[in-house]
Short mmCIF file of C-alpha atoms and ligand atoms in Angstrom, two decimals:
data_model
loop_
_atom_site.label_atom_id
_atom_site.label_comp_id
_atom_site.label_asym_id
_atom_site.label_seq_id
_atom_site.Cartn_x
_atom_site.Cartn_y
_atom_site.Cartn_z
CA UNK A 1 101.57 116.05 79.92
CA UNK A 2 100.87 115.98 76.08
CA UNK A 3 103.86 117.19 74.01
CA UNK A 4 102.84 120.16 72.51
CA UNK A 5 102.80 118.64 68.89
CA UNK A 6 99.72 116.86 69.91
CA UNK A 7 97.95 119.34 71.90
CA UNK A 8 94.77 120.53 69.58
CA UNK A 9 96.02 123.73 69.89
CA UNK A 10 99.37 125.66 70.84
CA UNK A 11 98.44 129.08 73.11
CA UNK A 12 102.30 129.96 72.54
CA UNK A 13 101.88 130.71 68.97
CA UNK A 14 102.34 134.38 69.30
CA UNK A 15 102.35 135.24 65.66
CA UNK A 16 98.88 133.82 65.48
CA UNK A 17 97.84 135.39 68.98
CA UNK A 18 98.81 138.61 67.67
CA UNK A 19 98.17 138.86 64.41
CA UNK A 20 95.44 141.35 63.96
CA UNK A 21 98.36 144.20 65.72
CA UNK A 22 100.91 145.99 63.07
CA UNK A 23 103.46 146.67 64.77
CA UNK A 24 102.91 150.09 66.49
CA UNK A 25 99.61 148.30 68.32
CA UNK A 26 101.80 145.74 69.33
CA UNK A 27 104.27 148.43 70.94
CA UNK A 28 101.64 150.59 72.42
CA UNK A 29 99.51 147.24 74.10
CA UNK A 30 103.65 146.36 75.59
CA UNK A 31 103.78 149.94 77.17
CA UNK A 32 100.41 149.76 78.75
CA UNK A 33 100.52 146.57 80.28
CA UNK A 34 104.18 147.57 81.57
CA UNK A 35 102.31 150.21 83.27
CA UNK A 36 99.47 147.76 84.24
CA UNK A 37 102.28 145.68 85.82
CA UNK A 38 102.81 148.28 88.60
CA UNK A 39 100.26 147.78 91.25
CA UNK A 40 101.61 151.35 92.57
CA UNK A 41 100.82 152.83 89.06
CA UNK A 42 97.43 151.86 88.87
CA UNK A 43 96.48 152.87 91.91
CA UNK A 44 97.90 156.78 91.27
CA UNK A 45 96.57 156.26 87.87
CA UNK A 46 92.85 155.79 89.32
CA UNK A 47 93.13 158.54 91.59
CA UNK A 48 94.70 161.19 89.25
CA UNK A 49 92.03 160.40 86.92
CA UNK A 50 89.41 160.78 89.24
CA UNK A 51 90.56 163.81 90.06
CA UNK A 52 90.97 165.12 86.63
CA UNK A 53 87.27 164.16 85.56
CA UNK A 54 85.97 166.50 89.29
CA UNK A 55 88.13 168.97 88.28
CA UNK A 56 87.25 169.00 84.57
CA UNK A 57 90.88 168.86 83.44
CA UNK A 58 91.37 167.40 79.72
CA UNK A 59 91.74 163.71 80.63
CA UNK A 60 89.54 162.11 77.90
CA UNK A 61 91.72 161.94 75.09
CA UNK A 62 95.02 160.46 76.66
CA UNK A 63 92.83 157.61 77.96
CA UNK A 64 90.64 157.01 74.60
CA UNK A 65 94.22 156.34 73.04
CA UNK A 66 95.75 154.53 75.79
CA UNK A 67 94.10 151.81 78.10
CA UNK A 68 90.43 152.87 76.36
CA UNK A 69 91.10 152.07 73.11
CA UNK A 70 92.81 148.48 74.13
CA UNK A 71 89.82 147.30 75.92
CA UNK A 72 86.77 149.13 74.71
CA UNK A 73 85.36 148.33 70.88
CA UNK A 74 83.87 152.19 70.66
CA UNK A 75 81.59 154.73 71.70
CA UNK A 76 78.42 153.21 70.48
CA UNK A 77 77.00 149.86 68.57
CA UNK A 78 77.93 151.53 65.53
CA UNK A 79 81.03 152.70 66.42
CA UNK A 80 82.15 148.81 67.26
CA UNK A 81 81.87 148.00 63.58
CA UNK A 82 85.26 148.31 63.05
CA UNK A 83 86.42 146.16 65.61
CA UNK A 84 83.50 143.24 65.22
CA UNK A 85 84.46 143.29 61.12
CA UNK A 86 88.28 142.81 62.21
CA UNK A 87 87.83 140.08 64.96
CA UNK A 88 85.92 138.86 62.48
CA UNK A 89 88.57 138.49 59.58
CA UNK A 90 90.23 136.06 62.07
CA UNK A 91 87.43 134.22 62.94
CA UNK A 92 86.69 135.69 65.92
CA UNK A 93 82.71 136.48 66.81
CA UNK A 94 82.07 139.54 69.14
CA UNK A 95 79.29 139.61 71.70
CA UNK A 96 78.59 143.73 72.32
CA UNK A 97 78.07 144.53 75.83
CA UNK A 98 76.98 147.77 76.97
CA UNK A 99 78.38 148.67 80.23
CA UNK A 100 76.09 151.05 81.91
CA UNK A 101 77.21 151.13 85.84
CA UNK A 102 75.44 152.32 88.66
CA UNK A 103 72.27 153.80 87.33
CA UNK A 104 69.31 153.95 89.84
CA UNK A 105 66.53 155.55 88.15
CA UNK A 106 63.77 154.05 86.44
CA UNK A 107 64.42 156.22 82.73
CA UNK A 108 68.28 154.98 83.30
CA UNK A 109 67.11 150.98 83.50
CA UNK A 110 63.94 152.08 80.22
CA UNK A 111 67.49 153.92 78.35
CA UNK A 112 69.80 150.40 79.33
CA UNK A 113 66.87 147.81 78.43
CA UNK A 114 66.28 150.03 74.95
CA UNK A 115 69.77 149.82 74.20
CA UNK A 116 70.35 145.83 75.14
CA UNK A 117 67.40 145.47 72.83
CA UNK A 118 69.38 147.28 70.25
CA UNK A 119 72.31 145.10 70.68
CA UNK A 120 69.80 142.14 70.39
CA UNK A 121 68.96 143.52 67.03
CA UNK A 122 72.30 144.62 65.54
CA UNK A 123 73.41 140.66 66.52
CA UNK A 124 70.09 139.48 64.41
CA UNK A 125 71.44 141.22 61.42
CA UNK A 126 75.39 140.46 61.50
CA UNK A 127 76.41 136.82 61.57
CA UNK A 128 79.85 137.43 63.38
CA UNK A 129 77.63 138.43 66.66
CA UNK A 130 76.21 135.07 68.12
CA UNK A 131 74.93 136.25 71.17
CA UNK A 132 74.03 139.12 73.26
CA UNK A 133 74.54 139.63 76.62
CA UNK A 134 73.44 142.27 80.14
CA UNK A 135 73.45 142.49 83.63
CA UNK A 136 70.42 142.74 85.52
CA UNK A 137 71.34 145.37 87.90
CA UNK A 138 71.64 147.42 84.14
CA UNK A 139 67.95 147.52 84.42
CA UNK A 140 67.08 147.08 88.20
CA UNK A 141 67.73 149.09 91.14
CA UNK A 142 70.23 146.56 93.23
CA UNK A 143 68.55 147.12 96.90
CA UNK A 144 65.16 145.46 95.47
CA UNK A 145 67.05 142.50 94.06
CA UNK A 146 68.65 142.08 97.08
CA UNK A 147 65.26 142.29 98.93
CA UNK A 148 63.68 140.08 96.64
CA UNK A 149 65.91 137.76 96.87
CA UNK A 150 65.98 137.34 100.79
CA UNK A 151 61.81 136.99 100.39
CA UNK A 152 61.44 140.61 102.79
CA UNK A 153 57.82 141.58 102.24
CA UNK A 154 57.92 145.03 99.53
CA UNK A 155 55.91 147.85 99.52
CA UNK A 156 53.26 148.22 96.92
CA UNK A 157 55.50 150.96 94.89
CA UNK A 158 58.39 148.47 95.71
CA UNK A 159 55.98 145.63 94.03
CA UNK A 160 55.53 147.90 90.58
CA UNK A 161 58.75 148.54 90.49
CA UNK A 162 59.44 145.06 90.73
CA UNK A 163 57.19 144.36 87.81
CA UNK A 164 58.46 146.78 85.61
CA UNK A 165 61.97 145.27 85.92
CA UNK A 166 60.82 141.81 84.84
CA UNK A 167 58.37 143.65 81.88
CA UNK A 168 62.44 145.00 80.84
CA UNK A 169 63.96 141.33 81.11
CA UNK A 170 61.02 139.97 79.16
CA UNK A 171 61.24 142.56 76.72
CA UNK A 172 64.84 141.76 76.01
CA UNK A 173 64.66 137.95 75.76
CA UNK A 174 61.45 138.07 73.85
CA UNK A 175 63.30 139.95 70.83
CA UNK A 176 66.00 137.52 71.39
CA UNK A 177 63.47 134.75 70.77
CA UNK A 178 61.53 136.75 67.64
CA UNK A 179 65.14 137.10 66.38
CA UNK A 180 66.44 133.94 67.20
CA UNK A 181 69.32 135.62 68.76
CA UNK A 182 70.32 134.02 72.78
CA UNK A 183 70.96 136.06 75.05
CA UNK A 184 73.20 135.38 78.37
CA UNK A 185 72.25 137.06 82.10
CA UNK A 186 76.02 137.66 83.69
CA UNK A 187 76.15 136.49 86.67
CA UNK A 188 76.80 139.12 89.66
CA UNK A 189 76.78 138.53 93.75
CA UNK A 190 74.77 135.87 95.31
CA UNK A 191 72.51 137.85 97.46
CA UNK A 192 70.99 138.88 94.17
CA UNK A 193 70.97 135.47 92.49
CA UNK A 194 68.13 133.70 93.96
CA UNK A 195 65.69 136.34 92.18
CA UNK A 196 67.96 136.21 89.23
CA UNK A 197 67.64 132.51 89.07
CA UNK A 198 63.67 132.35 89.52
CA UNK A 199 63.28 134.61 86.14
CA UNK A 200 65.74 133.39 84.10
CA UNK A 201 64.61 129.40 84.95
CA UNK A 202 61.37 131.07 84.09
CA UNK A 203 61.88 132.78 80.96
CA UNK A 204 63.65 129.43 80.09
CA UNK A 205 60.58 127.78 79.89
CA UNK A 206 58.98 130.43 77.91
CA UNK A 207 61.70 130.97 75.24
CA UNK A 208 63.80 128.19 75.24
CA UNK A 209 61.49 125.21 73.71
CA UNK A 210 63.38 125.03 69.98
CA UNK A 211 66.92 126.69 71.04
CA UNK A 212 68.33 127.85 73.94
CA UNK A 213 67.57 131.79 73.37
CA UNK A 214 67.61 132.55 77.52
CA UNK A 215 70.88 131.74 79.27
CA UNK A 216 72.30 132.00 82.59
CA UNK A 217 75.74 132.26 83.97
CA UNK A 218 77.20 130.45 86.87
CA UNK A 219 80.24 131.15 89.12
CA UNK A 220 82.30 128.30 89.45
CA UNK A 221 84.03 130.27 92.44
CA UNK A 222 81.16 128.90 94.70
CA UNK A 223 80.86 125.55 96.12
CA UNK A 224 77.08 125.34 95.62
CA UNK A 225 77.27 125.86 91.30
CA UNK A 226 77.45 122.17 90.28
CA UNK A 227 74.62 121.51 92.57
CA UNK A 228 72.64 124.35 90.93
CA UNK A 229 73.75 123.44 87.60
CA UNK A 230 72.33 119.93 87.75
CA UNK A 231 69.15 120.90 89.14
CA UNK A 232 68.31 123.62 86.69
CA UNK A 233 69.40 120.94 84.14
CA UNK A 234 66.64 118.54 85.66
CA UNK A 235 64.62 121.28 85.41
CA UNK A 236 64.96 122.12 82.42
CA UNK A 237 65.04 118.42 81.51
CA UNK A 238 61.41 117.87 83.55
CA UNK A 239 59.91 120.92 81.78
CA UNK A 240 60.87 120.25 78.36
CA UNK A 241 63.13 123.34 77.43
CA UNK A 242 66.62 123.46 75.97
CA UNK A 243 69.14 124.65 79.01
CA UNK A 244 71.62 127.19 77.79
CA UNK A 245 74.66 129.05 80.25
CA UNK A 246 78.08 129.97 80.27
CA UNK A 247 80.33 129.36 83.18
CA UNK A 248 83.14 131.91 84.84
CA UNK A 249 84.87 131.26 87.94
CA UNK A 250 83.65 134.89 89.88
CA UNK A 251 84.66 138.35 90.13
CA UNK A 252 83.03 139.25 93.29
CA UNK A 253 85.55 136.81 95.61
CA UNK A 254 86.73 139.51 97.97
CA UNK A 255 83.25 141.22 98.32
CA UNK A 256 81.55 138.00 98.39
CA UNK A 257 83.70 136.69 101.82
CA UNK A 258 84.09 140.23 103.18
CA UNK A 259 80.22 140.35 103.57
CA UNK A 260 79.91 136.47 104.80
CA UNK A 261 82.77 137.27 107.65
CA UNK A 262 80.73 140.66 108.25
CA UNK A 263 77.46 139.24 108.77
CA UNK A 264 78.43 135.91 109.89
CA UNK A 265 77.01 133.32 108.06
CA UNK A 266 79.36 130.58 105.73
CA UNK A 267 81.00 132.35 103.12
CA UNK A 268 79.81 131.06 99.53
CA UNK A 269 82.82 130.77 98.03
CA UNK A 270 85.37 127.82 97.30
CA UNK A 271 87.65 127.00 100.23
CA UNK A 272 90.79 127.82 97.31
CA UNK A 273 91.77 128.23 93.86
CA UNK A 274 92.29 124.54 93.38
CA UNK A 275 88.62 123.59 94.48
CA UNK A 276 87.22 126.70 91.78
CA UNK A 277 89.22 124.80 88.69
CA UNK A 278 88.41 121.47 90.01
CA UNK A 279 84.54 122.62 89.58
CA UNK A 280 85.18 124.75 86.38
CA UNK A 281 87.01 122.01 84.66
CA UNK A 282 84.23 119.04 86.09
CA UNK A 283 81.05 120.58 85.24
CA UNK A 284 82.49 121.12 81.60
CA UNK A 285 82.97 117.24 81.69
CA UNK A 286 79.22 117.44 82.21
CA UNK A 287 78.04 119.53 79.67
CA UNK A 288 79.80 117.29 77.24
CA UNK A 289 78.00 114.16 78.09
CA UNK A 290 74.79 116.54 78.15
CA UNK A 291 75.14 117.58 74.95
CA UNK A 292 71.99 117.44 73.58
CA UNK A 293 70.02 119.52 76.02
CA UNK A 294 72.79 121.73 76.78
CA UNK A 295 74.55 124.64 75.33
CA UNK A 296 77.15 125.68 76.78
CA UNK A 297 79.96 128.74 76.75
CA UNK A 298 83.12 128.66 78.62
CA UNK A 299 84.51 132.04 79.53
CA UNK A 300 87.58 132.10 81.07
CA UNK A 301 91.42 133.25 79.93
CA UNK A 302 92.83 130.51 81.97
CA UNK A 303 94.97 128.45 79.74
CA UNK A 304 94.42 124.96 81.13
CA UNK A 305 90.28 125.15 80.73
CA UNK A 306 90.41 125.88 77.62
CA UNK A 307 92.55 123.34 76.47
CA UNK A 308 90.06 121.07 78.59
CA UNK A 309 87.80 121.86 76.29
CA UNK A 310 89.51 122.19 72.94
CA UNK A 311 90.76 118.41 73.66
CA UNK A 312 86.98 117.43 74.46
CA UNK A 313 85.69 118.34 71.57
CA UNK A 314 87.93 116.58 69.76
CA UNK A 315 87.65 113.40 71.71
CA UNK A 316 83.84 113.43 71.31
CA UNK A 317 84.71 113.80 67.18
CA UNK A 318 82.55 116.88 67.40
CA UNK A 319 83.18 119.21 64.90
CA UNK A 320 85.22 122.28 66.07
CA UNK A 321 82.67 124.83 65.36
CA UNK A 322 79.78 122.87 67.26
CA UNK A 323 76.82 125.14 67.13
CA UNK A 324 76.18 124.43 70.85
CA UNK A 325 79.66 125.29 72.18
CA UNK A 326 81.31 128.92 72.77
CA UNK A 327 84.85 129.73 73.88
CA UNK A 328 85.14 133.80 75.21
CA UNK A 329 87.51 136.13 76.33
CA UNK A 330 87.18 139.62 76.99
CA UNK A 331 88.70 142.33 74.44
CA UNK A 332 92.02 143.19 75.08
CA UNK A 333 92.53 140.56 76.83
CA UNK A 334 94.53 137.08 76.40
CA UNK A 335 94.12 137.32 73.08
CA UNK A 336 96.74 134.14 72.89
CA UNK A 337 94.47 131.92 74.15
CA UNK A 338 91.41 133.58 71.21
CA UNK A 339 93.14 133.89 68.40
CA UNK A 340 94.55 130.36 68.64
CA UNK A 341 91.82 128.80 69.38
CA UNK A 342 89.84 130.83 66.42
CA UNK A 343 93.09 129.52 63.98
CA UNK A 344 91.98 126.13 64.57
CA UNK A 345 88.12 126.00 63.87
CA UNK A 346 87.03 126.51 67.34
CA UNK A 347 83.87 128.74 68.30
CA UNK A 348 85.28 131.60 69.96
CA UNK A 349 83.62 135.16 70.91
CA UNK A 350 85.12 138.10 72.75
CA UNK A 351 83.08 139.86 75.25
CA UNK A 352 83.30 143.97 73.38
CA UNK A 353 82.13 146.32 75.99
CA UNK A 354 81.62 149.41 74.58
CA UNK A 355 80.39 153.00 75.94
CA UNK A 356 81.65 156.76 76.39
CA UNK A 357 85.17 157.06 77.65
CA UNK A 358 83.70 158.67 81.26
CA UNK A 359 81.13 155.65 81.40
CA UNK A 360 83.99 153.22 80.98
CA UNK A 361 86.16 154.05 83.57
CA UNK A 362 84.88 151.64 86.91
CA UNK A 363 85.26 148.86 83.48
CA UNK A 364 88.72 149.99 82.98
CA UNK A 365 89.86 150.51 86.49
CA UNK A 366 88.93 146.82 87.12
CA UNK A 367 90.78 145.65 84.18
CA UNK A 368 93.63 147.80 85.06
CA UNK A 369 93.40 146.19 88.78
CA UNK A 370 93.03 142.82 87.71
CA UNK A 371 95.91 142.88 85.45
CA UNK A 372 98.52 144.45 88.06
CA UNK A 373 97.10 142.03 90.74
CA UNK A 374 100.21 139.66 91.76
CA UNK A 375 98.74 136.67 90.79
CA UNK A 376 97.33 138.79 87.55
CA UNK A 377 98.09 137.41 84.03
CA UNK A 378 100.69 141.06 83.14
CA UNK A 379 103.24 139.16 82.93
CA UNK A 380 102.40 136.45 80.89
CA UNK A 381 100.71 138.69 78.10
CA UNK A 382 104.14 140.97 78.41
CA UNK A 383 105.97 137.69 77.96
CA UNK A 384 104.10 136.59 75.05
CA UNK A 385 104.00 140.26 73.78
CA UNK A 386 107.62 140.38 74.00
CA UNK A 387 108.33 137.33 72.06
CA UNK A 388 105.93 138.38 69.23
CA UNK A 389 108.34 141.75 69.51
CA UNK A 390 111.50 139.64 68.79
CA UNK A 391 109.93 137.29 66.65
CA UNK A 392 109.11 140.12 64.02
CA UNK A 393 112.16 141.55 64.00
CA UNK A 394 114.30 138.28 63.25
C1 LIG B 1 83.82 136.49 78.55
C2 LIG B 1 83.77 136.64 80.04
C3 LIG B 1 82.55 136.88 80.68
C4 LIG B 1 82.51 137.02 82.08
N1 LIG B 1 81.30 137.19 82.71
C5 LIG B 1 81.24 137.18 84.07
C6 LIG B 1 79.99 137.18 84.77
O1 LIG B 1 78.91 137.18 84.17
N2 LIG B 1 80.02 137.19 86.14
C7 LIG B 1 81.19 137.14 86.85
O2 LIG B 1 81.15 137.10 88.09
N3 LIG B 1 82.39 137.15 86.22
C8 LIG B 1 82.44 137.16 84.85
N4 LIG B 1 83.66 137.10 84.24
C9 LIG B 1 84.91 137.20 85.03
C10 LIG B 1 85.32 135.83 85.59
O3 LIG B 1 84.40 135.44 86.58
C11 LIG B 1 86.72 135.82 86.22
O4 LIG B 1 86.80 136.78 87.23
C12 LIG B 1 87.87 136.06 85.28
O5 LIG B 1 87.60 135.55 84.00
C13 LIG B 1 89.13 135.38 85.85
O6 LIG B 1 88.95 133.97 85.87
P1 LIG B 1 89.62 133.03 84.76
O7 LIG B 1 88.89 131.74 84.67
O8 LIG B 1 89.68 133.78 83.51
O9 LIG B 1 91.13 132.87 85.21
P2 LIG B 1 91.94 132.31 86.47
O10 LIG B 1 93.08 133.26 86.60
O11 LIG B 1 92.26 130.88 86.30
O12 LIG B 1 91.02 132.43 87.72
C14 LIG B 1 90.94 133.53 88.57
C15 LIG B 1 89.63 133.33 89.31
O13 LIG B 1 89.69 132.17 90.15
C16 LIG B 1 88.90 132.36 91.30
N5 LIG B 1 89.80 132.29 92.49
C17 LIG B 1 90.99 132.95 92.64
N6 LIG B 1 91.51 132.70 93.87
C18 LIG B 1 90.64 131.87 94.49
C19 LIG B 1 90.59 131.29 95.80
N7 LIG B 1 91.57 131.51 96.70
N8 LIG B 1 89.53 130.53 96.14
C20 LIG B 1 88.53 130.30 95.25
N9 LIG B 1 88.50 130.83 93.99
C21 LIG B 1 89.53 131.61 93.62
C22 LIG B 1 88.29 133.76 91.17
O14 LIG B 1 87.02 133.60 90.59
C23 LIG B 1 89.24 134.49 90.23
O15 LIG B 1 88.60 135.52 89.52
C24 LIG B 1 83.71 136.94 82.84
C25 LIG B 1 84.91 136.68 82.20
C26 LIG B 1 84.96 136.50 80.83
C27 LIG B 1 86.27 136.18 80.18
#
């Protein structure tokens, strides 16, 4: 264990970590994730609010000021301004991401894929946005993903529909490649990544000659990722084009071995924790001797990765702000781990969601349930929110 004089950076630092909250932020973010502790709360939380948007009671406004406002940049593009020109005051690039849920209809994906293009653009024209980012079932109906994927014959209305959704894909990466802005594909569940993986490798070798402008994301939460990490490498490597991705561990765990036990076949995912951060931290090993035709993002609040990292890059003698290498975090969230890392050169973006307070809510219920999940991280951001609490006031 390196004493923490000679770590490259110091997560504890909580004046750093919170530095962009005056002191009444700093109080409110304490009382909501003391509410976000209680695993009881949440749950009556979701439910009462459920119930108050069916029954049209007056919910909106105690939630834009409360969990809304600490995890959502604004309403619109526009309306994120604010928060991307703050971030950015401590060196800290946003990545917008507009989080349109469960749409099915073919205007909903055309509305989604106009408006990811319009992120595209807005990150062309402001220097603190690096990249922009969507999910693919925000502009494809889920059931023909999943049907493409498992190679089931389509209909002929199925196979239009199937081309409109990669005209919408192409559309967006193309004005990421006239703007020379990337743009990442998050990753979702596997029974919709095969199809997933076929475009983007694809588009790769369309857009991605000069710069990585197309990039994928890969869950480190299953045990096949450094396989297909190395052969989309070769592949890129064989067909000439930069390779460009960011890692995660997974949010789809449960879901993912609830539907492998279901349907009996070998669940996809990692036999434990340990295995997922052996991967995580190993492939980043990899991307760092692959430098060259790699570029790579690491997104992840987990402390001990992104130290991995931070002490990489120095051990290479790269410089800090390597054009090729992202840290990210999601707004509102471990902002120890960003703000640090920011403070001491690194390359560091948080994921901004934004979107109408009603639009929000399956984003904020999952944050909510994340962070009052036992082995959530509540109680370490209450710790370190507490100390920054004390440490003012001496
Ligand atoms: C900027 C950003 C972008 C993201 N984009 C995506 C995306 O595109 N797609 C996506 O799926 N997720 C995405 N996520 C979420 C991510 O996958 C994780 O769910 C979340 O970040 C928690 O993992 P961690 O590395 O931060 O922290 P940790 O607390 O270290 O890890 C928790 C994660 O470890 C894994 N894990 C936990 N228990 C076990 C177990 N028993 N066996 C195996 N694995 C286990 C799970 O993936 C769990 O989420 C994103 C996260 C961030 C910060």
């Amino acid at each position: 264990m390196q004493s923490k004089e000679t770590l490259p950076v110091n997560f504890e630092n909580t004046e750093i970590a919170f530095r962009d909250l005056s002191n009444a932020s700093l109080k409110q973010a304490y009382q909501l994730f003391r509410v976000m502790n209680s695993r009881m709360l949440v749950n009556i939380g979701k439910h009462l609010v459920n119930f108050a948007f069916t029954v049209h009671f007056p919910v909106e406004g105690i939630i834009r000021n409360t969990i809304y406002r600490h995890f959502v940049g604004g309403v619109s593009i526009e309306d994120c301004s604010k928060t991307i020109a703050r971030l950015a005051r401590c060196n800290v690039d946003s990545i917008l991401d507009y989080a349109q849920e469960g749409e099915e209809s073919d205007d909903a994906f055309d509305a989604t894929c106009r408006e990811v293009i319009r992120t595209v653009e807005f990150a062309g024209n402001h220097k603190n946005v690096p990249f922009s980012v969507f999910k693919i079932t925000g502009v494809a109906r889920f059931d023909l993903l999943a049907k493409v994927s498992e190679q089931q014959p389509l209909a002929d209305e199925e196979k239009d529909e199937f081309r409109r959704v990669e005209e919408r894909v192409d559309a967006i990466f193309r004005r990421g490649f006239e703007l020379d802005v990337p743009v990442l594909i998050d990753a979702e569940e596997t029974w919709i990544q095969p199809v997933l993986d076929e475009m983007v490798m694809n588009l790769m070798s369309r857009y991605n000659k000069e710069k990585a402008i197309v990039q994928n994301t890969y869950q480190m939460y299953r045990h096949d990722s450094i396989e297909r990490i190395k052969q989309h490498h070769r592949m890129a490597l064989e067909g000439g084009f930069k390779f460009g991705l960011k890692i995660v561990r997974g949010a789809y765990m449960e879901k993912e071995r609830n539907r492998a036990a279901e349907r009996g076949y070998p669940s996809p995912i990692q036999p434990d924790k340990p295995a997922t951060d052996r991967d995580f931290n190993d492939i980043t090993r990899y991307f760092m001797e692959h430098l060259d035709t790699i570029d790579f993002m690491v997104a992840t609040h987990n402390e001990e990765s992104s130290l991995l990292l931070a002490r990489l890059i120095d051990e290479y003698n790269l410089p800090r702000n390597h054009r090729g290498i992202y840290f990210s975090q999601l707004y509102g969230m471990s902002d120890h781990i960003t703000y640090n890392l920011a403070g001491k050169g690194y390359n560091v973006a948080k994921y901004v969601p934004y979107g109408a307070v009603k639009t929000m809510m399956p984003y904020l219920f999952r944050r909510a349930e994340e962070n009052s999940s036992v082995k959530g991280q509540t109680n370490r951001e209450l710790k370190m929110i507490r100390t920054e609490i004390k440490r003012r006031r001496n």
